[in-house]
Amino acid sequence: QVQLVQSGGGLVQAGDSLRLSCAASGRPFSTIDMSWFRQAPGKEREFLVFIDWSSSYIYYAETVKGRFIASRDNALNTVYLQMNSLKPEDTAIYYCGHYNSGSYVMSGSYETWGQGTQVTVLS
């Protein structure tokens, strides 16, 4: 089973940038597809971006397209989320997920989640 450990996040001002990392273990990283989601207080977990095992297919939600960039380094077993031009509405707990099957925009399609990392954007 894949284990995921996240790092990054924190408190920033609107317009700033942050990079989140998600390190995987337990299975060859180059065989698994990954995504990033976020969850704001009182809201459902929201899909942000899907990145396949080879980085040849990356799909962004409209809410973050053009501002967030997903990437991965299979040699380091790590997937990243570069977040630029952050807005107060980006405030949430961010999660990386190991995709299992089904629709990749649905949280129920994921087998394992990272522990989550808080991102707070001040106006």
XYZ file of N, CA, C and O in Angstrom:
492
model
N 0.834 -1.193 0.000
C 0.000 0.000 0.000
C 0.872 1.248 0.000
O 1.911 1.287 0.646
N 0.406 2.257 -0.706
C 1.151 3.505 -0.794
C 0.936 4.337 0.462
O -0.175 4.454 0.971
N 2.018 4.878 0.972
C 1.946 5.858 2.051
C 2.371 7.211 1.494
O 3.325 7.291 0.710
N 1.674 8.259 1.920
C 1.928 9.601 1.425
C 2.191 10.543 2.587
O 1.414 10.582 3.546
N 3.280 11.315 2.469
C 3.637 12.277 3.510
C 3.806 13.643 2.855
O 4.646 13.819 1.973
N 3.031 14.586 3.319
C 3.028 15.921 2.745
C 3.910 16.882 3.529
O 4.135 16.704 4.736
N 4.378 17.910 2.820
C 5.114 18.996 3.449
C 4.816 20.276 2.668
O 4.321 20.242 1.545
N 5.158 21.384 3.294
C 4.874 22.681 2.692
C 3.647 23.287 3.339
O 3.179 22.846 4.368
N 3.114 24.291 2.713
C 1.961 24.977 3.266
C 2.376 26.070 4.226
O 3.551 26.332 4.441
N 1.378 26.735 4.804
C 1.652 27.792 5.754
C 0.736 28.983 5.571
O -0.315 28.896 4.931
N 1.180 30.088 6.104
C 0.412 31.335 6.103
C 1.098 32.328 5.171
O 2.297 32.608 5.341
N 0.340 32.835 4.193
C 0.911 33.771 3.235
C -0.070 34.909 2.975
O -1.230 34.856 3.380
N 0.428 35.917 2.287
C -0.404 37.043 1.862
C -0.973 36.763 0.473
O -0.388 35.997 -0.313
N -2.088 37.395 0.160
C -2.662 37.274 -1.178
C -1.628 37.705 -2.222
O -0.911 38.692 -2.022
N -1.551 36.924 -3.294
C -0.585 37.196 -4.337
C 0.720 36.435 -4.201
O 1.505 36.370 -5.156
N 0.958 35.862 -3.022
C 2.175 35.097 -2.788
C 2.100 33.724 -3.445
O 1.055 33.321 -3.971
N 3.216 33.008 -3.347
C 3.302 31.656 -3.875
C 3.700 30.689 -2.774
O 4.340 31.079 -1.785
N 3.325 29.436 -2.956
C 3.708 28.345 -2.061
C 3.897 27.092 -2.889
O 3.255 26.938 -3.932
N 4.754 26.191 -2.396
C 4.879 24.900 -3.035
C 4.634 23.800 -2.005
O 5.236 23.796 -0.930
N 3.748 22.903 -2.378
C 3.477 21.727 -1.554
C 4.183 20.523 -2.144
O 4.320 20.408 -3.359
N 4.598 19.624 -1.258
C 5.235 18.381 -1.686
C 4.489 17.203 -1.088
O 3.894 17.309 -0.010
N 4.559 16.094 -1.776
C 3.924 14.864 -1.316
C 4.844 13.713 -1.679
O 5.019 13.409 -2.869
N 5.457 13.104 -0.679
C 6.403 12.018 -0.891
C 5.709 10.681 -0.692
O 4.997 10.482 0.305
N 5.928 9.777 -1.626
C 5.276 8.471 -1.594
C 6.261 7.358 -1.277
O 7.449 7.445 -1.604
N 5.746 6.320 -0.661
C 6.531 5.118 -0.411
C 5.595 3.925 -0.442
O 4.372 4.073 -0.386
N 6.188 2.747 -0.553
C 5.398 1.523 -0.476
C 5.100 0.867 -1.797
O 4.606 -0.262 -1.828
N 5.386 1.566 -2.889
C 5.100 1.027 -4.218
C 5.885 1.868 -5.219
O 6.086 3.060 -4.974
N 6.336 1.291 -6.329
C 7.064 2.098 -7.319
C 6.265 3.316 -7.756
O 5.160 3.186 -8.294
N 6.800 4.476 -7.506
C 6.072 5.719 -7.721
C 5.726 5.934 -9.180
O 4.711 6.537 -9.507
N 6.575 5.450 -10.064
C 6.352 5.666 -11.491
C 5.172 4.859 -12.035
O 4.852 4.964 -13.215
N 4.525 4.065 -11.194
C 3.369 3.289 -11.646
C 2.045 3.881 -11.191
O 0.986 3.343 -11.514
N 2.081 4.957 -10.415
C 0.841 5.443 -9.831
C 0.506 6.853 -10.295
O 1.380 7.683 -10.506
N -0.779 7.089 -10.455
C -1.294 8.402 -10.793
C -1.686 9.129 -9.508
O -2.141 8.506 -8.550
N -1.530 10.432 -9.529
C -1.731 11.209 -8.317
C -2.612 12.426 -8.593
O -2.718 12.890 -9.731
N -3.183 12.952 -7.534
C -3.950 14.187 -7.629
C -3.754 15.023 -6.380
O -3.281 14.535 -5.352
N -4.151 16.271 -6.525
C -4.247 17.184 -5.391
C -5.705 17.611 -5.245
O -6.393 17.902 -6.237
N -6.140 17.649 -3.995
C -7.462 18.133 -3.620
C -7.284 19.152 -2.501
O -6.195 19.265 -1.919
N -8.353 19.816 -2.159
C -8.351 20.684 -0.982
C -9.734 20.646 -0.344
O -10.731 20.320 -0.985
N -9.743 20.998 0.921
C -11.004 21.023 1.648
C -11.040 22.224 2.567
O -10.206 22.332 3.477
N -11.985 23.111 2.321
C -12.193 24.278 3.166
C -13.201 23.912 4.260
O -13.984 22.974 4.098
N -13.188 24.647 5.363
C -14.106 24.330 6.463
C -15.554 24.309 5.995
O -16.022 25.232 5.323
N -16.251 23.244 6.333
C -17.663 23.136 6.002
C -17.960 22.793 4.559
O -19.128 22.787 4.149
N -16.916 22.481 3.788
C -17.115 22.183 2.363
C -16.630 20.791 2.024
O -15.872 20.178 2.778
N -17.069 20.318 0.846
C -16.621 19.026 0.351
C -15.160 19.122 -0.093
O -14.650 20.204 -0.401
N -14.502 17.962 -0.152
C -13.163 17.923 -0.696
C -13.241 18.218 -2.195
O -14.014 17.597 -2.924
N -12.410 19.154 -2.628
C -12.481 19.709 -3.970
C -11.283 19.269 -4.807
O -10.131 19.446 -4.390
N -11.563 18.747 -5.998
C -10.499 18.346 -6.912
C -9.769 19.568 -7.446
O -10.392 20.571 -7.805
N -8.436 19.445 -7.553
C -7.617 20.530 -8.095
C -6.888 20.117 -9.369
O -6.945 20.831 -10.366
N -6.170 19.013 -9.302
C -5.360 18.623 -10.449
C -5.035 17.134 -10.386
O -4.816 16.596 -9.309
N -5.040 16.525 -11.560
C -4.637 15.124 -11.716
C -3.376 15.091 -12.564
O -3.283 15.788 -13.588
N -2.396 14.253 -12.154
C -1.172 14.100 -12.930
C -0.904 12.612 -13.069
O -0.826 11.890 -12.060
N -0.781 12.146 -14.314
C -0.578 10.712 -14.477
C 0.866 10.334 -14.171
O 1.718 11.186 -13.904
N 1.157 9.033 -14.209
C 2.429 8.523 -13.734
C 3.618 9.083 -14.498
O 4.709 9.237 -13.955
N 3.391 9.433 -15.794
C 4.495 9.894 -16.635
C 4.530 11.408 -16.804
O 5.391 11.918 -17.515
N 3.581 12.110 -16.195
C 3.427 13.554 -16.364
C 3.001 13.940 -17.772
O 3.035 15.120 -18.132
N 2.589 12.975 -18.569
C 2.172 13.288 -19.935
C 0.732 13.778 -19.995
O 0.320 14.381 -20.987
N -0.031 13.503 -18.944
C -1.411 13.983 -18.875
C -1.620 14.660 -17.530
O -1.513 14.033 -16.476
N -1.914 15.960 -17.586
C -2.179 16.739 -16.379
C -3.483 17.496 -16.613
O -3.600 18.215 -17.601
N -4.418 17.335 -15.714
C -5.734 17.964 -15.866
C -6.019 18.835 -14.650
O -5.973 18.366 -13.519
N -6.335 20.110 -14.905
C -6.582 21.075 -13.837
C -8.056 21.425 -13.746
O -8.743 21.569 -14.759
N -8.502 21.635 -12.521
C -9.817 22.227 -12.332
C -9.771 23.679 -12.785
O -8.731 24.341 -12.692
N -10.898 24.175 -13.246
C -10.932 25.550 -13.744
C -10.551 26.568 -12.667
O -9.989 27.611 -12.979
N -10.855 26.250 -11.431
C -10.602 27.197 -10.338
C -9.121 27.475 -10.124
O -8.762 28.514 -9.557
N -8.256 26.579 -10.585
C -6.822 26.766 -10.350
C -6.008 26.795 -11.640
O -4.791 27.044 -11.601
N -6.632 26.543 -12.761
C -5.914 26.527 -14.032
C -5.275 27.885 -14.283
O -5.905 28.918 -14.134
N -3.995 27.856 -14.646
C -3.255 29.085 -14.888
C -2.555 29.645 -13.671
O -1.689 30.514 -13.786
N -2.915 29.182 -12.480
C -2.261 29.642 -11.248
C -1.478 28.528 -10.561
O -0.426 28.780 -9.974
N -1.990 27.324 -10.594
C -1.343 26.190 -9.930
C -0.675 25.314 -10.986
O -1.202 25.145 -12.093
N 0.454 24.739 -10.591
C 1.179 23.851 -11.498
C 1.548 22.574 -10.754
O 2.211 22.633 -9.709
N 1.107 21.448 -11.299
C 1.462 20.159 -10.726
C 2.660 19.581 -11.471
O 2.774 19.734 -12.693
N 3.528 18.921 -10.734
C 4.669 18.246 -11.341
C 5.044 17.076 -10.456
O 4.546 16.937 -9.340
N 5.919 16.251 -10.955
C 6.377 15.114 -10.167
C 7.794 14.765 -10.566
O 8.213 15.011 -11.700
N 8.499 14.192 -9.611
C 9.840 13.685 -9.839
C 9.834 12.229 -9.419
O 9.874 11.921 -8.210
N 9.743 11.348 -10.385
C 9.633 9.922 -10.051
C 10.909 9.366 -9.411
O 10.852 8.391 -8.671
N 12.022 10.005 -9.691
C 13.268 9.560 -9.061
C 13.268 9.856 -7.564
O 13.909 9.156 -6.787
N 12.514 10.889 -7.171
C 12.427 11.268 -5.759
C 11.116 10.807 -5.128
O 10.859 11.095 -3.956
N 10.287 10.104 -5.909
C 8.996 9.611 -5.411
C 8.134 10.746 -4.855
O 7.460 10.563 -3.825
N 8.155 11.871 -5.516
C 7.482 13.050 -4.982
C 6.674 13.753 -6.060
O 7.117 13.872 -7.205
N 5.505 14.213 -5.647
C 4.673 15.052 -6.500
C 4.563 16.421 -5.838
O 4.582 16.529 -4.595
N 4.488 17.461 -6.663
C 4.508 18.830 -6.170
C 3.269 19.585 -6.650
O 2.702 19.279 -7.689
N 2.933 20.621 -5.880
C 1.909 21.552 -6.324
C 2.458 22.955 -6.087
O 2.590 23.385 -4.926
N 2.803 23.620 -7.163
C 3.240 25.010 -7.107
C 2.004 25.889 -7.206
O 1.263 25.805 -8.198
N 1.801 26.704 -6.204
C 0.612 27.552 -6.149
C 1.046 29.013 -6.244
O 1.781 29.493 -5.373
N 0.606 29.678 -7.283
C 0.964 31.069 -7.527
C -0.262 31.964 -7.444
O -1.405 31.494 -7.547
N -0.013 33.246 -7.264
C -1.102 34.239 -7.206
C -2.205 33.782 -6.256
O -3.397 33.789 -6.594
N -1.809 33.406 -5.065
C -2.770 32.856 -4.112
C -3.800 33.900 -3.694
O -3.498 35.102 -3.585
N -5.012 33.400 -3.465
C -6.134 34.245 -3.080
C -6.677 33.776 -1.727
O -6.502 32.601 -1.369
N -7.353 34.647 -1.009
C -7.939 34.211 0.270
C -8.855 33.002 0.113
O -8.903 32.147 1.016
N -9.526 32.881 -1.000
C -10.430 31.742 -1.204
C -9.682 30.431 -1.458
O -10.300 29.370 -1.528
N -8.364 30.505 -1.582
C -7.563 29.279 -1.667
C -7.282 28.696 -0.286
O -6.682 27.615 -0.181
N -7.680 29.380 0.754
C -7.462 28.889 2.108
C -8.201 27.574 2.315
O -9.411 27.477 2.107
N -7.451 26.548 2.713
C -8.020 25.214 2.867
C -6.923 24.274 3.370
O -5.757 24.660 3.456
N -7.323 23.068 3.683
C -6.372 21.984 3.901
C -6.193 21.281 2.557
O -7.181 20.903 1.918
N -4.945 21.114 2.175
C -4.617 20.520 0.881
C -4.163 19.082 1.084
O -3.384 18.790 2.012
N -4.635 18.210 0.183
C -4.333 16.789 0.268
C -3.801 16.275 -1.070
O -4.343 16.633 -2.127
N -2.802 15.421 -1.003
C -2.442 14.641 -2.188
C -3.120 13.287 -2.057
O -3.375 12.811 -0.949
N -3.434 12.693 -3.188
C -4.131 11.411 -3.186
C -3.571 10.480 -4.230
O -3.152 10.907 -5.317
N -3.576 9.193 -3.904
C -3.153 8.133 -4.806
C -4.400 7.623 -5.514
O -5.279 7.024 -4.884
N -4.480 7.859 -6.822
C -5.640 7.473 -7.599
C -5.756 5.958 -7.699
O -4.761 5.265 -7.948
N -6.994 5.483 -7.550
C -7.234 4.046 -7.667
C -7.995 3.750 -8.960
O -7.439 3.195 -9.919
N -9.244 4.104 -9.028
C -10.049 3.854 -10.219
C -11.280 4.738 -10.193
O -11.633 5.285 -9.149
N -11.926 4.858 -11.331
C -13.109 5.698 -11.430
C -12.755 7.100 -11.878
O -11.677 7.355 -12.400
N -13.691 8.012 -11.677
C -13.472 9.392 -12.083
C -12.431 10.068 -11.201
O -12.584 10.127 -9.979
N -11.400 10.610 -11.797
C -10.304 11.170 -10.991
C -10.674 12.491 -10.361
O -9.916 13.010 -9.544
N -11.816 13.072 -10.702
C -12.224 14.310 -10.033
C -13.036 14.019 -8.771
O -13.403 14.946 -8.049
N -13.303 12.773 -8.509
C -14.101 12.390 -7.350
C -13.195 11.845 -6.260
O -12.375 10.953 -6.493
N -13.372 12.329 -5.043
C -12.499 11.906 -3.948
C -12.636 10.421 -3.634
O -11.698 9.804 -3.130
N -13.783 9.847 -3.937
C -13.984 8.426 -3.685
C -13.168 7.502 -4.565
O -13.143 6.287 -4.340
N -12.508 8.060 -5.583
C -11.700 7.266 -6.509
C -10.270 7.077 -6.022
O -9.451 6.504 -6.735
N -9.979 7.549 -4.829
C -8.612 7.556 -4.322
C -8.442 6.544 -3.212
O -9.305 6.389 -2.347
N -7.308 5.882 -3.252
C -7.029 4.788 -2.328
C -6.368 5.279 -1.050
O -6.654 4.760 0.028
N -5.491 6.247 -1.186
C -4.710 6.717 -0.042
C -4.592 8.227 -0.123
O -4.473 8.782 -1.218
N -4.568 8.857 1.046
C -4.410 10.303 1.125
C -3.208 10.655 1.992
O -2.865 9.924 2.936
N -2.608 11.792 1.667
C -1.625 12.352 2.574
C -2.325 12.881 3.820
O -3.565 12.898 3.909
N -1.532 13.319 4.777
C -2.093 13.751 6.061
C -2.758 15.124 5.979
O -3.455 15.515 6.920
N -2.564 15.833 4.885
C -3.142 17.156 4.732
C -2.201 18.218 5.251
O -1.449 18.005 6.208
N -2.242 19.375 4.609
C -1.428 20.497 5.045
C -2.247 21.777 4.894
O -2.918 21.981 3.889
N -2.183 22.615 5.903
C -2.986 23.829 5.924
C -2.324 24.927 5.103
O -1.123 25.187 5.244
N -3.122 25.547 4.258
C -2.709 26.742 3.527
C -3.689 27.855 3.897
O -4.904 27.695 3.743
N -3.153 28.948 4.400
C -3.975 30.093 4.773
C -3.472 31.313 4.025
O -2.285 31.636 4.097
N -4.387 31.960 3.308
C -4.026 33.125 2.510
C -4.754 34.342 3.084
O -5.985 34.387 3.118
N -3.984 35.306 3.525
C -4.538 36.527 4.116
C -4.764 37.588 3.042
O -3.971 37.713 2.112
N -5.808 38.348 3.212
C -6.118 39.393 2.228
C -5.370 40.676 2.546
O -4.805 40.822 3.620
